[in-house]
mmCIF file of C-alpha atoms and ligand atoms in Angstrom:
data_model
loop_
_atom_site.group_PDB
_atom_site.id
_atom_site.type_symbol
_atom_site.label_atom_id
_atom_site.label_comp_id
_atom_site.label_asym_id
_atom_site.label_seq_id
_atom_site.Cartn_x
_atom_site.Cartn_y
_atom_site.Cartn_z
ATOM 1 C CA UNK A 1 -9.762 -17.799 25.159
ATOM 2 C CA UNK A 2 -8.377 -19.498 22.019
ATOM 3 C CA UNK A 3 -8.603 -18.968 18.655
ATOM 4 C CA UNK A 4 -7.876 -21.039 15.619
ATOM 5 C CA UNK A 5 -5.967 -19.660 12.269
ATOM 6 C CA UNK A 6 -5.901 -21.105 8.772
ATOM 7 C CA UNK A 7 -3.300 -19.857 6.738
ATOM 8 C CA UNK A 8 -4.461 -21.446 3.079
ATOM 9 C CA UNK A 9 -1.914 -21.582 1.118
ATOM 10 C CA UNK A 10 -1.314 -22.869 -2.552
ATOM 11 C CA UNK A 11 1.368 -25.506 -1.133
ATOM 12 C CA UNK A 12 0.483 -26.255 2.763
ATOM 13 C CA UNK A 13 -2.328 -25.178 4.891
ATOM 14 C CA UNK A 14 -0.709 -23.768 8.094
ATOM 15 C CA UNK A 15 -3.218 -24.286 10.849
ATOM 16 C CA UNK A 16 -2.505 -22.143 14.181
ATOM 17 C CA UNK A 17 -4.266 -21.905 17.886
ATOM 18 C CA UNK A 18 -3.430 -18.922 19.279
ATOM 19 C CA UNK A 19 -4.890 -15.912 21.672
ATOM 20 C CA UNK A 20 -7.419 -12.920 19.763
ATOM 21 C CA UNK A 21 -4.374 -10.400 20.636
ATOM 22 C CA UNK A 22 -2.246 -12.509 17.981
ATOM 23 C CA UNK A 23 -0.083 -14.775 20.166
ATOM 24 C CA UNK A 24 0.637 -18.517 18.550
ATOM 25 C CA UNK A 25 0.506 -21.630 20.658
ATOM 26 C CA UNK A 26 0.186 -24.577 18.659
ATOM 27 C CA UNK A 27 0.900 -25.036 15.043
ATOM 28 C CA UNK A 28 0.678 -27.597 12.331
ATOM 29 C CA UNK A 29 0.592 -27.946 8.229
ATOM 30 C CA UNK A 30 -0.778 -30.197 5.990
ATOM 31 C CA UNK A 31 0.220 -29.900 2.446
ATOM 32 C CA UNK A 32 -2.734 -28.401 0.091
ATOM 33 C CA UNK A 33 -3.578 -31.907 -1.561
ATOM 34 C CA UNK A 34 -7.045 -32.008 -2.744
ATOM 35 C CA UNK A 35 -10.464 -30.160 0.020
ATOM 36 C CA UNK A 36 -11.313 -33.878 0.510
ATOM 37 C CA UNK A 37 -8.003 -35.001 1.580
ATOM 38 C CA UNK A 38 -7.035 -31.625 2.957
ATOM 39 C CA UNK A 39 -10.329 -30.065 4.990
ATOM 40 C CA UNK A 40 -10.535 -33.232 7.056
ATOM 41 C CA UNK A 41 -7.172 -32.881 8.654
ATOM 42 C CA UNK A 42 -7.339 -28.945 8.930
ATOM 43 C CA UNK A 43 -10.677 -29.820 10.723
ATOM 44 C CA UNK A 44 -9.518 -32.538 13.103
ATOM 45 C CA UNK A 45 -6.305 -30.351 14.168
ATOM 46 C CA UNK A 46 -8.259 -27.738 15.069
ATOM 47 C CA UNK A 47 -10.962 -29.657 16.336
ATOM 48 C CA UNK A 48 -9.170 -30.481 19.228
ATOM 49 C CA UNK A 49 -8.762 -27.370 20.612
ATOM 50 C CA UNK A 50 -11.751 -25.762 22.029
ATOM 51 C CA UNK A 51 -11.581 -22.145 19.665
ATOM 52 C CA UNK A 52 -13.948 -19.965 20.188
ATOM 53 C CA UNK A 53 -13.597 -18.558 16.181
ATOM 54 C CA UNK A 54 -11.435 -18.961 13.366
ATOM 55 C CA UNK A 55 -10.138 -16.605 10.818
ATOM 56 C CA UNK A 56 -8.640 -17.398 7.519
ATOM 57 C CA UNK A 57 -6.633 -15.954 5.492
ATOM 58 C CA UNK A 58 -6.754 -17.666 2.049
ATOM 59 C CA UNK A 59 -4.980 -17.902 -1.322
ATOM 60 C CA UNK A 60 -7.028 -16.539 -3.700
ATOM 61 C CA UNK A 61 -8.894 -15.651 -5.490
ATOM 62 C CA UNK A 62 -11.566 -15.489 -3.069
ATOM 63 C CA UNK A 63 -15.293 -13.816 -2.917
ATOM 64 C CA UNK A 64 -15.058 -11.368 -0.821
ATOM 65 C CA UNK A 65 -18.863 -9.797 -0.696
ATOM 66 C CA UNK A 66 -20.860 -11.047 2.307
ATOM 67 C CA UNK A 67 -24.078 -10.668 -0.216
ATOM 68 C CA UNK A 68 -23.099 -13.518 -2.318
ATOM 69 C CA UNK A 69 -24.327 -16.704 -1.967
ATOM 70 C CA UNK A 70 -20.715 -18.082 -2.655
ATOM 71 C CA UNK A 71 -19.182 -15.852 0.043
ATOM 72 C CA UNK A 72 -16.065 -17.606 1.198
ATOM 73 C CA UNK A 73 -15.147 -19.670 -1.908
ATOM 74 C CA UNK A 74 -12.345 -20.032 -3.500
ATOM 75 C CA UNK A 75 -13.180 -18.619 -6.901
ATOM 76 C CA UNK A 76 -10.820 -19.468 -10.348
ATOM 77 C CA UNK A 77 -7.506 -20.553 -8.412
ATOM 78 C CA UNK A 78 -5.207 -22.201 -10.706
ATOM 79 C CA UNK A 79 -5.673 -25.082 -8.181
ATOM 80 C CA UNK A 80 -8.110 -26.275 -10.094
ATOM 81 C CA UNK A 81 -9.328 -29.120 -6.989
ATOM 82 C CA UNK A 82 -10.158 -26.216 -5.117
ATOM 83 C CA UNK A 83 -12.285 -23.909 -7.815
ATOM 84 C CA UNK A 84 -15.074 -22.824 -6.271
ATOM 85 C CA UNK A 85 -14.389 -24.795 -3.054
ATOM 86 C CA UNK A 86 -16.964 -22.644 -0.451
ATOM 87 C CA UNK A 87 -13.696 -22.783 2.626
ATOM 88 C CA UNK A 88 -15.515 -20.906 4.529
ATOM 89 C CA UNK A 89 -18.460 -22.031 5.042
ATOM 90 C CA UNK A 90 -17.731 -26.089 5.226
ATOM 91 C CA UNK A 91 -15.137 -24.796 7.871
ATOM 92 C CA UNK A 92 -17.531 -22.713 10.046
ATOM 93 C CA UNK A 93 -19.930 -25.628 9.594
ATOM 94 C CA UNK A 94 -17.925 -28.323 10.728
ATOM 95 C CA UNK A 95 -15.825 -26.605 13.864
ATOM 96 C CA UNK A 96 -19.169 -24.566 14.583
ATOM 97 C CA UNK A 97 -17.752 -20.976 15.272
ATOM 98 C CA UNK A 98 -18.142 -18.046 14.055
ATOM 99 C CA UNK A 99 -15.142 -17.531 11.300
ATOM 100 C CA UNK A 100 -14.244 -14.458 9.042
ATOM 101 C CA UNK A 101 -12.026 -15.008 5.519
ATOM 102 C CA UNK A 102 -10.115 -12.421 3.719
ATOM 103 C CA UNK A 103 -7.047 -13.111 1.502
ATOM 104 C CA UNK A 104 -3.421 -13.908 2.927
ATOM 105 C CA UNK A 105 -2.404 -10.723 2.364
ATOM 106 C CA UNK A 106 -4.729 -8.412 3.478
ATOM 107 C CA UNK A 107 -4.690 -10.346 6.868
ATOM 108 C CA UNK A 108 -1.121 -9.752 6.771
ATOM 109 C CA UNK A 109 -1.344 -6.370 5.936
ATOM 110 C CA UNK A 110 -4.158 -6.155 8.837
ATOM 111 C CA UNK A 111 -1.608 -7.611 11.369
ATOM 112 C CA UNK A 112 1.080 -4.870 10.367
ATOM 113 C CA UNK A 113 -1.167 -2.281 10.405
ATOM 114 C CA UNK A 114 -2.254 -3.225 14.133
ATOM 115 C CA UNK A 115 0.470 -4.414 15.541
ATOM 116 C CA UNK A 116 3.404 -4.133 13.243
ATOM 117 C CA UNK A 117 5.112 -1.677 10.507
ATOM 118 C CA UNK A 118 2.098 0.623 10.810
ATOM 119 C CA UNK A 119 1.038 1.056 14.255
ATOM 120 C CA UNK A 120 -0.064 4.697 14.416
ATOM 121 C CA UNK A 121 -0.518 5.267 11.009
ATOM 122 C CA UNK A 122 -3.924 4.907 9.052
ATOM 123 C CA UNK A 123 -2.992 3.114 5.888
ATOM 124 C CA UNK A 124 -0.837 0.392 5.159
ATOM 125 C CA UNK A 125 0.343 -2.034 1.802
ATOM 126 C CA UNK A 126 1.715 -5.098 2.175
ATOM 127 C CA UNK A 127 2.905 -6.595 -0.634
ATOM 128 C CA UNK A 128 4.708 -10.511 -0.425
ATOM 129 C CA UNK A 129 6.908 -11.267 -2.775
ATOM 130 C CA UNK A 130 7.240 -15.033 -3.306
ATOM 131 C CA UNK A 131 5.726 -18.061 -5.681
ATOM 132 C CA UNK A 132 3.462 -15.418 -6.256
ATOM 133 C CA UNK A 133 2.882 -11.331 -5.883
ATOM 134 C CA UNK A 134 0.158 -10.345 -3.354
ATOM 135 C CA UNK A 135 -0.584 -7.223 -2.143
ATOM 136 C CA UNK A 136 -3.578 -6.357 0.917
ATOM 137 C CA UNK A 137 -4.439 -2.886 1.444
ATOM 138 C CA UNK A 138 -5.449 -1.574 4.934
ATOM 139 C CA UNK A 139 -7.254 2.189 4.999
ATOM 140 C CA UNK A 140 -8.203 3.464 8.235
ATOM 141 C CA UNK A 141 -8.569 0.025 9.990
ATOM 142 C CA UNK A 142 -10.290 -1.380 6.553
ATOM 143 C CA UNK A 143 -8.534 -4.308 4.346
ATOM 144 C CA UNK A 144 -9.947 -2.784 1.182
ATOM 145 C CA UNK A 145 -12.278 -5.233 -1.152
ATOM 146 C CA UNK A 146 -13.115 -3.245 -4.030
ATOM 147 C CA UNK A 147 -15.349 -4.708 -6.364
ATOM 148 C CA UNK A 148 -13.458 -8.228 -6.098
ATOM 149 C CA UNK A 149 -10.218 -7.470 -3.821
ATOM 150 C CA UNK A 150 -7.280 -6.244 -5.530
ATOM 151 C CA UNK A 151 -4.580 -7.720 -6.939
ATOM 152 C CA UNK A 152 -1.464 -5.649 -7.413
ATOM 153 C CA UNK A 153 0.722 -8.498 -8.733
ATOM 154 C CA UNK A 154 -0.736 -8.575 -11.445
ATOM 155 C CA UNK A 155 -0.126 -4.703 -12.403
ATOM 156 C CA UNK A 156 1.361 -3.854 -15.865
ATOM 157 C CA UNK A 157 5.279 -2.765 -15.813
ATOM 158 C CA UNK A 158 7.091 -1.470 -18.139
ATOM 159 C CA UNK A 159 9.903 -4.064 -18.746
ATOM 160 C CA UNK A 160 13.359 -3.271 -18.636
ATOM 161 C CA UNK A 161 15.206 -3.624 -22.266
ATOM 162 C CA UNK A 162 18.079 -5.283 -20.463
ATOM 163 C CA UNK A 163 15.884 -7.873 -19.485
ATOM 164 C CA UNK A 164 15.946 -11.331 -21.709
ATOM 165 C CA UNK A 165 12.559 -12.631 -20.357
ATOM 166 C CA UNK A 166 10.647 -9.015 -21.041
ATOM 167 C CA UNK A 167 7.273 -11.219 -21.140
ATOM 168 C CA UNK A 168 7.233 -12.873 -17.667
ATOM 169 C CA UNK A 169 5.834 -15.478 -16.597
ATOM 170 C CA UNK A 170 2.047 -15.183 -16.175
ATOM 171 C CA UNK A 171 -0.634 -17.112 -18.181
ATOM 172 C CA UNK A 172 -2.858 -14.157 -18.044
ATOM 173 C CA UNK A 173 -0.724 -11.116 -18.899
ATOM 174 C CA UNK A 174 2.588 -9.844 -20.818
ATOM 175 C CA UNK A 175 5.380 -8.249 -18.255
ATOM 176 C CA UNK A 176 2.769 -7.755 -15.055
ATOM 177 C CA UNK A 177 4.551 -7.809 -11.866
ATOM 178 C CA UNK A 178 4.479 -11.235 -10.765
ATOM 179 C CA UNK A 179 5.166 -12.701 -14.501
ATOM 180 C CA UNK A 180 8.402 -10.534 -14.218
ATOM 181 C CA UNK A 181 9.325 -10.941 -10.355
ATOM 182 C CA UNK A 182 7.643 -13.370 -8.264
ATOM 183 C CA UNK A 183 10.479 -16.448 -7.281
ATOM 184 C CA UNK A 184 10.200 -18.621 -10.468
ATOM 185 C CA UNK A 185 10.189 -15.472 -12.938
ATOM 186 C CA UNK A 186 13.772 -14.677 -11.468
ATOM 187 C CA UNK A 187 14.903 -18.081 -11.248
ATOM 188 C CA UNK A 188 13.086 -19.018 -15.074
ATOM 189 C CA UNK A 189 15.355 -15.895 -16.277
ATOM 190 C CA UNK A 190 18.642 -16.581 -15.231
ATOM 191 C CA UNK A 191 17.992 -20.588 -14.684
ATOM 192 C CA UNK A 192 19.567 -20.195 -10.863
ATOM 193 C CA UNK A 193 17.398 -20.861 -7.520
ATOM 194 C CA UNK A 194 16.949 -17.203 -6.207
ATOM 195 C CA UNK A 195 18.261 -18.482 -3.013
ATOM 196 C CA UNK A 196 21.946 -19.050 -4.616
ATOM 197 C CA UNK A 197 22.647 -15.904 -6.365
ATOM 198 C CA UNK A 198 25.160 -14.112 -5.439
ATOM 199 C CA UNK A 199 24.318 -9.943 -4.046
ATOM 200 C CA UNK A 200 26.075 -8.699 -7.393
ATOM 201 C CA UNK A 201 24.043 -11.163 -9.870
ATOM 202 C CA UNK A 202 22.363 -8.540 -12.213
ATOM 203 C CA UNK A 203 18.577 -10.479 -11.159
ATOM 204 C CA UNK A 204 18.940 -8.254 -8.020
ATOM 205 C CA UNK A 205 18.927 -4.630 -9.713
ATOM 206 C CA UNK A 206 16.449 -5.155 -12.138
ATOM 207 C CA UNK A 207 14.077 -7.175 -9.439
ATOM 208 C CA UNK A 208 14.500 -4.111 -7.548
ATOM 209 C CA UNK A 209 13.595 -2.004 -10.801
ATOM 210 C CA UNK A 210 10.254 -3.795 -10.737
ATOM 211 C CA UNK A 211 9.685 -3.267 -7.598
ATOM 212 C CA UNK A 212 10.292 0.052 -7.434
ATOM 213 C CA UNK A 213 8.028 0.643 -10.274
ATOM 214 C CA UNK A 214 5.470 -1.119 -8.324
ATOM 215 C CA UNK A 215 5.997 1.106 -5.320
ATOM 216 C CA UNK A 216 5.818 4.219 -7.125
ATOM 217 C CA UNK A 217 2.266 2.647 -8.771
ATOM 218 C CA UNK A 218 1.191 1.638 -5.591
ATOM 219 C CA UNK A 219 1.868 5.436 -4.172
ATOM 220 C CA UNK A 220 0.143 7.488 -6.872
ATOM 221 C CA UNK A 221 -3.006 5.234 -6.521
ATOM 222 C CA UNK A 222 -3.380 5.212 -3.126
ATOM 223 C CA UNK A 223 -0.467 6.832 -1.183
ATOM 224 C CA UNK A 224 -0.216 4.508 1.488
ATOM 225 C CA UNK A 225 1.659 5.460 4.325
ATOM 226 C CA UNK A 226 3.710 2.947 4.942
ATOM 227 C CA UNK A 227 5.030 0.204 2.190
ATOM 228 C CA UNK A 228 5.481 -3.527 4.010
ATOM 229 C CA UNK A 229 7.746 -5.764 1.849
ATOM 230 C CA UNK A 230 7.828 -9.468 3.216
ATOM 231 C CA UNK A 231 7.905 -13.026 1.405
ATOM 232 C CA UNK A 232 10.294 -15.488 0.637
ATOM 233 C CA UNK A 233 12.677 -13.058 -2.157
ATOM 234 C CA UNK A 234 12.293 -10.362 0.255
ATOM 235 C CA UNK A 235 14.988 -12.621 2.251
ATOM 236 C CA UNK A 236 17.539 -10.440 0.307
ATOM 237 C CA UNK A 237 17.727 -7.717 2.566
ATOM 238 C CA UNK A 238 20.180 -6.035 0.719
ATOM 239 C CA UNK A 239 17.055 -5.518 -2.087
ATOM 240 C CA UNK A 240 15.594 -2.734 0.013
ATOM 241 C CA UNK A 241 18.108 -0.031 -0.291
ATOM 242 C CA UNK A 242 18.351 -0.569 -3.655
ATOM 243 C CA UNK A 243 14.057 -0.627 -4.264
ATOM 244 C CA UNK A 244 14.298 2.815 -1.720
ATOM 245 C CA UNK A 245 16.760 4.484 -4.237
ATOM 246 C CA UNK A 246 14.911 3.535 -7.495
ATOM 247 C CA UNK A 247 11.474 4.360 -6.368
ATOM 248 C CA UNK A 248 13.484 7.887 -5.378
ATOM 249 C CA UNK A 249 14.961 7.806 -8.943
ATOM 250 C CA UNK A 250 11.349 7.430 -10.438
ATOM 251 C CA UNK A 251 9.284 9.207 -8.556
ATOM 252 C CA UNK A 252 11.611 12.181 -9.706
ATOM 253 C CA UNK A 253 11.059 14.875 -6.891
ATOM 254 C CA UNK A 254 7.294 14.736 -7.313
ATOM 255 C CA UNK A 255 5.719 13.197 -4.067
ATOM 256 C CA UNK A 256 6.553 15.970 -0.932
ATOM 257 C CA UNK A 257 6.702 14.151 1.782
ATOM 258 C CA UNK A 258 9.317 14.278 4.605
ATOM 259 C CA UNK A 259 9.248 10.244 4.706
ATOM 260 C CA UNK A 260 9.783 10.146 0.430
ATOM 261 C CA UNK A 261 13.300 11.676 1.086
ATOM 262 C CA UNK A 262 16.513 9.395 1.085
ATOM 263 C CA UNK A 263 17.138 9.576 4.317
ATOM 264 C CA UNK A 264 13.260 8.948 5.548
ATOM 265 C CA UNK A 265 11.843 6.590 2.900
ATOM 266 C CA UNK A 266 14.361 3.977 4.988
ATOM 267 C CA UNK A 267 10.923 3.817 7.188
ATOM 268 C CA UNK A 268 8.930 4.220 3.997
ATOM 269 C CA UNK A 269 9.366 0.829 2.514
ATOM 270 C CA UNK A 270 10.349 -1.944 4.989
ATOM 271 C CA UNK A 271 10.159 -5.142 5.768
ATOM 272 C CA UNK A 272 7.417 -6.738 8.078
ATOM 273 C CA UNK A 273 8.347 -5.887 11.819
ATOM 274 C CA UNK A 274 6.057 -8.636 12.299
ATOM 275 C CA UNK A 275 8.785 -11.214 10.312
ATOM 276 C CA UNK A 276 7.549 -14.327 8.901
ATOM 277 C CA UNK A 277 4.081 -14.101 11.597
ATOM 278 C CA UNK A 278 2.469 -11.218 10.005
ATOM 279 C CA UNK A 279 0.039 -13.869 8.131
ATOM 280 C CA UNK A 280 -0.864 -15.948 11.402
ATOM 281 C CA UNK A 281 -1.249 -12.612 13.202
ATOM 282 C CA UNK A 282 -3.353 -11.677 10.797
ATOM 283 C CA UNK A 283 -5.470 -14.686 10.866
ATOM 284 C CA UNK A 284 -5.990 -14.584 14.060
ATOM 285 C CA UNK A 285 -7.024 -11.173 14.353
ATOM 286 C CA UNK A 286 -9.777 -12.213 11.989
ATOM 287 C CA UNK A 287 -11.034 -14.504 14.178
ATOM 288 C CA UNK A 288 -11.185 -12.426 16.968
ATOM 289 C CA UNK A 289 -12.858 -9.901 14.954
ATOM 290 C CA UNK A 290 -15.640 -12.604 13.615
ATOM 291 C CA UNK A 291 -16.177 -13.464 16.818
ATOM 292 C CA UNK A 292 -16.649 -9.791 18.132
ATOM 293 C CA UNK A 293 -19.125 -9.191 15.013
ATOM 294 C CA UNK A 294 -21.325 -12.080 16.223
ATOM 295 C CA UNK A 295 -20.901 -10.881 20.168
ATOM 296 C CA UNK A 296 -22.186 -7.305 18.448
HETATM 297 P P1 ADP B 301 5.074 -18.812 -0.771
HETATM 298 O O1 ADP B 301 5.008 -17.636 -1.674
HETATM 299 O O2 ADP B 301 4.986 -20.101 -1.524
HETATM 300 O O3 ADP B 301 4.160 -18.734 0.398
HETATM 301 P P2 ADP B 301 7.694 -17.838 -0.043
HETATM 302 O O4 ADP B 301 7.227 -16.477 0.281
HETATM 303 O O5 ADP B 301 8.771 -18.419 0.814
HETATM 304 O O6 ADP B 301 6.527 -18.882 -0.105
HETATM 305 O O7 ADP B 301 8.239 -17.780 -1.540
HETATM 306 C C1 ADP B 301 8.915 -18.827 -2.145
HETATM 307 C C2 ADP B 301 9.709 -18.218 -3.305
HETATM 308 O O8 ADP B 301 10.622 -17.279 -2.791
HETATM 309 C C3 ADP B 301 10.507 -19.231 -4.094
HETATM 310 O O9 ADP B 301 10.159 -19.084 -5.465
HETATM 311 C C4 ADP B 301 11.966 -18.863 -3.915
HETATM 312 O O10 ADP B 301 12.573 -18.721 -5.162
HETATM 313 C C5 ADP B 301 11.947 -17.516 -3.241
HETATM 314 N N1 ADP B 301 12.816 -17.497 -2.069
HETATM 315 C C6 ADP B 301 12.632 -18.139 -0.897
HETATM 316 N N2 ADP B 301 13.636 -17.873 -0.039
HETATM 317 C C7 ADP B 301 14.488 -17.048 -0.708
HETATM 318 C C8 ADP B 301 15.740 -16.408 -0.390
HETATM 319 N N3 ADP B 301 16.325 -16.578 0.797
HETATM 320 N N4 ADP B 301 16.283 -15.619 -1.322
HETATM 321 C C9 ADP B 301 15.703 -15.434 -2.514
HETATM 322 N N5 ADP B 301 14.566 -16.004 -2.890
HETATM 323 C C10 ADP B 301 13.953 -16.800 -1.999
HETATM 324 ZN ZN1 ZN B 302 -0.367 -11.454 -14.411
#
């Protein structure tokens, strides 16, 4: 049995067919021009296979509550083409399957948590850190909604007095995570691509700084047990020591946990054992469950 995966992004639209246990056998992308350009070709590719369901996993944000009549939209994305483009349903419509939506990372984190970083455990954050900050929330099997779904890049830091761009980035907020730490903040800062700098460049310790503070926010809200760091500046492996040690620093003794010590938080806050698939895995585990929810 096949299903098909649309990872929506703000740049390309990945489109996968793979199996419902998460295994990828055909891929292709089309860059995220406008729904009218873009929906046609995402619908053709995977038109051609014969899928059984679909899952999506979308930039956002999205609406998220099965009782609205906009369930499946794209709501205020800064891609403004795509405002209040309903994805979901024109793309159930047109391949005529069953299809299930949540945002990119929560069917990340779902992948992780099934099959990845967090098999056995019953919670699970991942968090990308890229063009943007994400995070998607798994408790006990659930990719937590909320009242909207929640969006952890854009939590409040405090910002480092050593830092010349204390502000960020973000249109919306002063110094929230992804205004001080997604790609273009640290590349805006010290006017270098993020891919060039050096290990010693001073971007790395205070990127980890944030990111600590963002994992010690992230614990005493909802104490996940397991942290999943993945995305493009995540790259810079040599970043998770030093987030591991300043989340230690800040959390000051406080959290008792055998895996909050410096030698276990090393399998406290890692990177996604699922690499760069957790999103298609994720995707397609949607599908297989949208499918199973109209079997039910
Ligand atoms: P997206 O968020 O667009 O899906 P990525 O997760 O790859 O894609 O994030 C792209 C961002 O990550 C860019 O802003 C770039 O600066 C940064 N980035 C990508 N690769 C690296 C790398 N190897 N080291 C540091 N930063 C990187
Ligand atoms: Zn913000």
């Amino acid at each position: 049995m096949l299903i098909g995966a649309l990872e929506a992004g703000g740049t390309k639209m990945v489109c996968s067919i793979g199996t419902p246990q998460g295994g990828v056998l055909q891929r292709a992308s089309f860059p995220t021009l406008t729904p009218e350009t873009t929906v046609p070709q995402i619908v053709e590719f995977i038109g051609k296979f014969d899928v059984a369901a679909l899952g999506i996993g979308s930039f956002g944000p999205l609406d998220l509550n099965p009782q609205s009549p906009t369930y499946g939209s794209i709501t205020a994305s800064p891609k403004t083409e795509w405002c209040n483009y309903p994805l979901l349903r024109v793309l159930k419509e047109e391949l005529g399957v069953p299809a299930a939506i949540d945002t990119d990372v929560n069917a990340a984190a779902l992948a992780e948590y099934k099959m990845g970083a967090g098999t056995g455990l019953s919670s699970l954050l991942y968090v990308t850190v890229g063009t943007g900050i994400g995070g998607g929330l798994v408790i006990g099997g659930q990719m937590v909604h909320g009242l909207v779904h929640p969006e952890l890049g854009h939590m409040i830091l405090s910002p480092l007095e050593s830092d010349p761009m204390p502000d960020g980035i973000c249109p919306f907020h002063r110094h929230c995570l992804e205004g001080l730490a997604c790609g273009p903040a640290i590349e805006k800062r010290w006017g270098l691509s993020a891919k060039l700098m050096s290990e010693d460049h001073p971007a790395w310790e205070m990127e980890a700084t944030y990111l600590a503070q963002m994992c010690v926010n992230a614990m005493m809200t909802v104490s996940p047990e397991i942290i999943v760091l993945g995305g493009g500046v995540m790259q810079q492996m040599h970043l998770f020591p030093r987030i591991r040690e300043k989340t230690l620093a800040l959390l000051g003794g406080y959290v008792s946990s055998q895996r909050i010590t410096p030698d276990g938080i090393s399998g406290y806050i890692v990177p996604p054992a699922l690499g760069v698939n957790s999103g298609v895995t994720g995707a397609l585990l949607l599908g297989a469950q949208a499918l199973e929810a109209q079997e039910a």
